[in-house]
Amino acid sequence: MGAAQSNEHAATPEELSYVLAERFATKCFTPLELTHFKDNFFSRASEQGGLRYWNEKTLSDFLGIPDGIHTSAQEQPLDAGPVIFRMVSYLGAFPFQNTLAPSVLTFEAMVKVVVLLTERYGKALKRGHKDRIKLLFGSLADVGRKMPVSTETETEAEAAAGEAGAGAGPGTSHAPGFSIDEPANDDYDEDEDDDLALAALESLDTIEVFKHDHRVDKTVYETRISVDTFRRLLMLLLVIAPLKPLESLKVYTAGLDAARMEDIQREADSIIAAFSPESDDGISYKTFARTVSLSLPYLFDPLTALFEHMLFSKNLNLSQHRQKGLVTEAETETEIEEPEKEQEPLPPPATIMLPGSFESTILTPTLTSHLSLFLPSSSSSQNLFRSGVKLHPVFSTNAHGSSLTSFSHHVLTWQSATLLILQGSSRDSPNDELITLGAYLPQTWKTNSTHTSSNTSDLLPCLFQLSPKHLLLPGNPSSSIKKPNTPPAYFSTTTGIAIGCQIPAPSRTQHNKPKPLGAGSLLIDGNLEIAEFHTAPVGHDGVFLPGTSPDSAPSKTVLDLYILEVWGVVPDPLAGSDSGSSAVEIQRAKWEFEAREAERRRNVNFKTSGADQSSNENARWILEAAGILGGSGR
């Protein structure tokens, strides 16, 4: 027993890292996936001194990451290859980033990378999701703290660094990269540093060694992500957001023209604005962790599908013993590749838009990708693309006019969740800045007398701004219980549309307008011409909660409304839900019924004589005014 403990205490970080990678491989991959992984890695690996590894070019070529795509000098190039390589080199050293990073991309390092980026760590790590954000921040951080340090502090920092690396073992060196001093974040928890690494090593009986000799690098709290680095990654994530695990990246990168690149950069800058970066210092860990967790929960989902490519090899013949995962490393090295076939034309990019009565002028592919980074679509809390939902066109002011009667005719017949989105220019902006707002409503729309129905979905509504700055106001789970007069969405032919407002009591003498309440509200007038967006830094009494980086004072933005669209959310029928198809069928049936009724009423035959012509015209006018007949559109 004592000898075993002595051997464990003598283990180096490299040895422990190797054992951890082996544990990840057996717990997080199936035998078939591991076989494909080995073939992909060893058939492309370079060798030096008996070490098999991948370099940056090999990684970028395999994943299909474009190399500096740009169409003009004014645009930010889509050059995320170096950023991805640096992230992978950092994650490959897990959980000894302070000692081993940047890591050589050996097979063992790549195993840990794929486990962490494809979210398969649940089988091996107890607190993986929470601390994955910390790892991702560390992999992107490239700016040191801009703080003067005295000579005494420098000496103390060097001594602390020496103590931290004292047990690294022979042949290792501690290179922190940045000065280590007292943490800058007030909410820094020292015990939290070791959470992720301790969970990883818990099953290896090496906790005591790790506690004393190898602490997670505290400089993750002292560094920042530069805006340029983050922008390059965001642009790639926006491009590949719809990517499926076995889909070629070229489907989404082949047709990037000047207009699309400009659109991508504009959306990336809107997202960066949500992190409130300081131009010189970049994005801090505290801001990064809070914003990603609360405002962009699916930000890194595209990397999951991208690195799933490692688990499928086109070289393997699945009809023989390889199906059982029995391919050896030697077999993968000598695998004979078939001659490349002629390149087939690329399929069209995936879309979540269903055909209907109009095509969107707001939901571009880039903006839809932006939505997928934060908008839930099902009770399983997956993003738009991964859940398989579709968007069905319901109403558009461009196609159906700026009439609340037309709005009620199209929207109130939809029997599922809806996505309302609008664009307009701010009246207070000197350059007519374009603002894009929206709301996700899990409830069905109802008339003004009953407001909205009770929420039968597990999801909460949310109010958001996409441009010029990303802002998410999540739903308040207690608002409908505490105040039933604050429905998520309210519709009235008199006052217009209200999202997240307090509805006044009905009155026979006057029409009281809804009032903004809580952290966020959206009001649209009865002519669908003006919208008011209200936000506040505090307020838990409304439908929506404050955003992650609210302004210091309540704000009111008045928009001249250009276009408003409503899209129905159709759940994936393969997921066992038929509510979406039912909503489409019900809506079509109601539209067809109303169309037949309108046609029948137009053909009402008034048996009249010349003397009764004027009275019959009066009768027709009464029927039209009541909405029973004719040209009012009802």
PDB file of C-alpha atoms in Angstrom, residues 372-490:
ATOM      1  CA  SER A 372     -29.560  30.091 -32.465  1.00  0.00           C
ATOM      2  CA  LEU A 373     -26.847  31.226 -30.041  1.00  0.00           C
ATOM      3  CA  PHE A 374     -29.374  32.048 -27.309  1.00  0.00           C
ATOM      4  CA  LEU A 375     -32.964  31.187 -28.282  1.00  0.00           C
ATOM      5  CA  PRO A 376     -34.353  27.910 -26.877  1.00  0.00           C
ATOM      6  CA  SER A 377     -36.827  25.993 -28.985  1.00  0.00           C
ATOM      7  CA  SER A 378     -38.024  23.016 -26.978  1.00  0.00           C
ATOM      8  CA  SER A 379     -38.324  21.704 -23.450  1.00  0.00           C
ATOM      9  CA  SER A 380     -34.976  19.959 -23.894  1.00  0.00           C
ATOM     10  CA  SER A 381     -33.319  23.388 -24.046  1.00  0.00           C
ATOM     11  CA  GLN A 382     -31.555  22.903 -27.357  1.00  0.00           C
ATOM     12  CA  ASN A 383     -30.887  25.680 -29.827  1.00  0.00           C
ATOM     13  CA  LEU A 384     -32.872  26.207 -33.021  1.00  0.00           C
ATOM     14  CA  PHE A 385     -30.672  24.111 -35.292  1.00  0.00           C
ATOM     15  CA  ARG A 386     -29.943  21.202 -32.979  1.00  0.00           C
ATOM     16  CA  SER A 387     -33.585  20.698 -31.958  1.00  0.00           C
ATOM     17  CA  GLY A 388     -34.817  20.391 -35.536  1.00  0.00           C
ATOM     18  CA  VAL A 389     -37.599  22.978 -35.260  1.00  0.00           C
ATOM     19  CA  LYS A 390     -38.838  24.941 -38.246  1.00  0.00           C
ATOM     20  CA  LEU A 391     -40.210  28.462 -38.607  1.00  0.00           C
ATOM     21  CA  HIS A 392     -43.500  28.879 -40.452  1.00  0.00           C
ATOM     22  CA  PRO A 393     -44.421  32.320 -41.894  1.00  0.00           C
ATOM     23  CA  VAL A 394     -47.500  33.684 -40.144  1.00  0.00           C
ATOM     24  CA  PHE A 395     -47.649  37.467 -40.616  1.00  0.00           C
ATOM     25  CA  SER A 396     -45.626  40.219 -42.270  1.00  0.00           C
ATOM     26  CA  THR A 397     -46.448  43.872 -42.723  1.00  0.00           C
ATOM     27  CA  ASN A 398     -44.798  43.716 -46.153  1.00  0.00           C
ATOM     28  CA  ALA A 399     -47.124  40.926 -47.290  1.00  0.00           C
ATOM     29  CA  HIS A 400     -50.297  41.506 -45.280  1.00  0.00           C
ATOM     30  CA  GLY A 401     -50.307  45.256 -44.619  1.00  0.00           C
ATOM     31  CA  SER A 402     -50.161  47.348 -41.457  1.00  0.00           C
ATOM     32  CA  SER A 403     -53.595  46.441 -40.164  1.00  0.00           C
ATOM     33  CA  LEU A 404     -54.412  44.995 -36.757  1.00  0.00           C
ATOM     34  CA  THR A 405     -57.379  43.264 -38.359  1.00  0.00           C
ATOM     35  CA  SER A 406     -55.013  41.455 -40.701  1.00  0.00           C
ATOM     36  CA  PHE A 407     -52.666  40.783 -37.786  1.00  0.00           C
ATOM     37  CA  SER A 408     -55.440  39.150 -35.741  1.00  0.00           C
ATOM     38  CA  HIS A 409     -56.634  37.160 -38.767  1.00  0.00           C
ATOM     39  CA  HIS A 410     -53.210  35.567 -39.252  1.00  0.00           C
ATOM     40  CA  VAL A 411     -51.649  35.472 -35.784  1.00  0.00           C
ATOM     41  CA  LEU A 412     -54.589  34.492 -33.567  1.00  0.00           C
ATOM     42  CA  THR A 413     -55.160  31.354 -35.635  1.00  0.00           C
ATOM     43  CA  TRP A 414     -51.670  30.029 -34.866  1.00  0.00           C
ATOM     44  CA  GLN A 415     -51.839  27.357 -32.152  1.00  0.00           C
ATOM     45  CA  SER A 416     -48.202  27.081 -31.129  1.00  0.00           C
ATOM     46  CA  ALA A 417     -45.246  29.209 -30.001  1.00  0.00           C
ATOM     47  CA  THR A 418     -44.378  32.292 -32.042  1.00  0.00           C
ATOM     48  CA  LEU A 419     -41.369  34.449 -32.773  1.00  0.00           C
ATOM     49  CA  LEU A 420     -42.106  38.160 -33.238  1.00  0.00           C
ATOM     50  CA  ILE A 421     -39.335  40.204 -34.817  1.00  0.00           C
ATOM     51  CA  LEU A 422     -39.200  43.779 -36.091  1.00  0.00           C
ATOM     52  CA  GLN A 423     -36.849  46.363 -37.517  1.00  0.00           C
ATOM     53  CA  GLY A 424     -36.945  50.135 -37.397  1.00  0.00           C
ATOM     54  CA  SER A 425     -34.841  53.235 -36.914  1.00  0.00           C
ATOM     55  CA  SER A 426     -34.427  55.137 -33.684  1.00  0.00           C
ATOM     56  CA  ARG A 427     -35.885  58.627 -33.661  1.00  0.00           C
ATOM     57  CA  ASP A 428     -33.143  59.749 -31.295  1.00  0.00           C
ATOM     58  CA  SER A 429     -30.295  58.526 -33.494  1.00  0.00           C
ATOM     59  CA  PRO A 430     -28.853  61.195 -35.854  1.00  0.00           C
ATOM     60  CA  ASN A 431     -27.913  58.601 -38.502  1.00  0.00           C
ATOM     61  CA  ASP A 432     -31.169  56.591 -38.426  1.00  0.00           C
ATOM     62  CA  GLU A 433     -29.488  53.624 -36.754  1.00  0.00           C
ATOM     63  CA  LEU A 434     -31.226  50.350 -37.612  1.00  0.00           C
ATOM     64  CA  ILE A 435     -32.477  48.464 -34.554  1.00  0.00           C
ATOM     65  CA  THR A 436     -33.685  44.873 -34.547  1.00  0.00           C
ATOM     66  CA  LEU A 437     -35.927  43.679 -31.702  1.00  0.00           C
ATOM     67  CA  GLY A 438     -37.859  40.512 -31.049  1.00  0.00           C
ATOM     68  CA  ALA A 439     -39.755  38.345 -28.596  1.00  0.00           C
ATOM     69  CA  TYR A 440     -40.122  34.601 -28.196  1.00  0.00           C
ATOM     70  CA  LEU A 441     -43.594  33.631 -26.909  1.00  0.00           C
ATOM     71  CA  PRO A 442     -44.272  29.992 -25.978  1.00  0.00           C
ATOM     72  CA  GLN A 443     -47.963  30.797 -25.459  1.00  0.00           C
ATOM     73  CA  THR A 444     -50.616  31.101 -28.147  1.00  0.00           C
ATOM     74  CA  TRP A 445     -52.053  34.515 -28.917  1.00  0.00           C
ATOM     75  CA  LYS A 446     -55.576  35.336 -27.739  1.00  0.00           C
ATOM     76  CA  THR A 447     -57.976  38.251 -28.055  1.00  0.00           C
ATOM     77  CA  ASN A 448     -57.785  41.342 -25.896  1.00  0.00           C
ATOM     78  CA  SER A 449     -60.530  40.135 -23.586  1.00  0.00           C
ATOM     79  CA  THR A 450     -58.719  36.991 -22.457  1.00  0.00           C
ATOM     80  CA  HIS A 451     -55.150  38.109 -23.061  1.00  0.00           C
ATOM     81  CA  THR A 452     -52.991  35.009 -23.499  1.00  0.00           C
ATOM     82  CA  SER A 453     -53.618  31.453 -22.456  1.00  0.00           C
ATOM     83  CA  SER A 454     -51.729  29.807 -19.631  1.00  0.00           C
ATOM     84  CA  ASN A 455     -48.284  28.619 -20.524  1.00  0.00           C
ATOM     85  CA  THR A 456     -48.321  24.850 -21.087  1.00  0.00           C
ATOM     86  CA  SER A 457     -44.682  24.816 -22.178  1.00  0.00           C
ATOM     87  CA  ASP A 458     -41.662  24.368 -19.962  1.00  0.00           C
ATOM     88  CA  LEU A 459     -40.099  27.387 -21.648  1.00  0.00           C
ATOM     89  CA  LEU A 460     -40.388  31.001 -20.581  1.00  0.00           C
ATOM     90  CA  PRO A 461     -40.865  33.941 -22.944  1.00  0.00           C
ATOM     91  CA  CYS A 462     -37.972  36.276 -23.628  1.00  0.00           C
ATOM     92  CA  LEU A 463     -37.518  39.752 -25.048  1.00  0.00           C
ATOM     93  CA  PHE A 464     -34.354  40.581 -26.950  1.00  0.00           C
ATOM     94  CA  GLN A 465     -32.447  43.091 -29.028  1.00  0.00           C
ATOM     95  CA  LEU A 466     -30.172  41.822 -31.807  1.00  0.00           C
ATOM     96  CA  SER A 467     -28.680  45.064 -33.110  1.00  0.00           C
ATOM     97  CA  PRO A 468     -26.860  47.337 -32.622  1.00  0.00           C
ATOM     98  CA  LYS A 469     -26.128  45.541 -29.317  1.00  0.00           C
ATOM     99  CA  HIS A 470     -27.138  42.058 -28.276  1.00  0.00           C
ATOM    100  CA  LEU A 471     -29.389  42.116 -25.214  1.00  0.00           C
ATOM    101  CA  LEU A 472     -31.464  39.290 -23.765  1.00  0.00           C
ATOM    102  CA  LEU A 473     -34.185  39.860 -21.181  1.00  0.00           C
ATOM    103  CA  PRO A 474     -35.147  36.393 -19.901  1.00  0.00           C
ATOM    104  CA  GLY A 475     -38.619  35.513 -18.720  1.00  0.00           C
ATOM    105  CA  ASN A 476     -39.590  35.888 -15.073  1.00  0.00           C
ATOM    106  CA  PRO A 477     -40.992  32.535 -13.864  1.00  0.00           C
ATOM    107  CA  SER A 478     -43.082  34.164 -11.129  1.00  0.00           C
ATOM    108  CA  SER A 479     -44.609  37.088 -13.036  1.00  0.00           C
ATOM    109  CA  SER A 480     -47.796  35.346 -14.192  1.00  0.00           C
ATOM    110  CA  ILE A 481     -48.435  33.953 -10.703  1.00  0.00           C
ATOM    111  CA  LYS A 482     -47.959  37.200  -8.823  1.00  0.00           C
ATOM    112  CA  LYS A 483     -49.662  39.494 -11.353  1.00  0.00           C
ATOM    113  CA  PRO A 484     -52.154  37.921 -13.754  1.00  0.00           C
ATOM    114  CA  ASN A 485     -52.712  41.348 -15.354  1.00  0.00           C
ATOM    115  CA  THR A 486     -49.192  41.213 -16.842  1.00  0.00           C
ATOM    116  CA  PRO A 487     -49.450  38.678 -19.680  1.00  0.00           C
ATOM    117  CA  PRO A 488     -46.390  38.083 -21.862  1.00  0.00           C
ATOM    118  CA  ALA A 489     -48.271  39.262 -24.964  1.00  0.00           C
ATOM    119  CA  TYR A 490     -51.403  41.390 -25.222  1.00  0.00           C
TER     120      TYR A 490
END
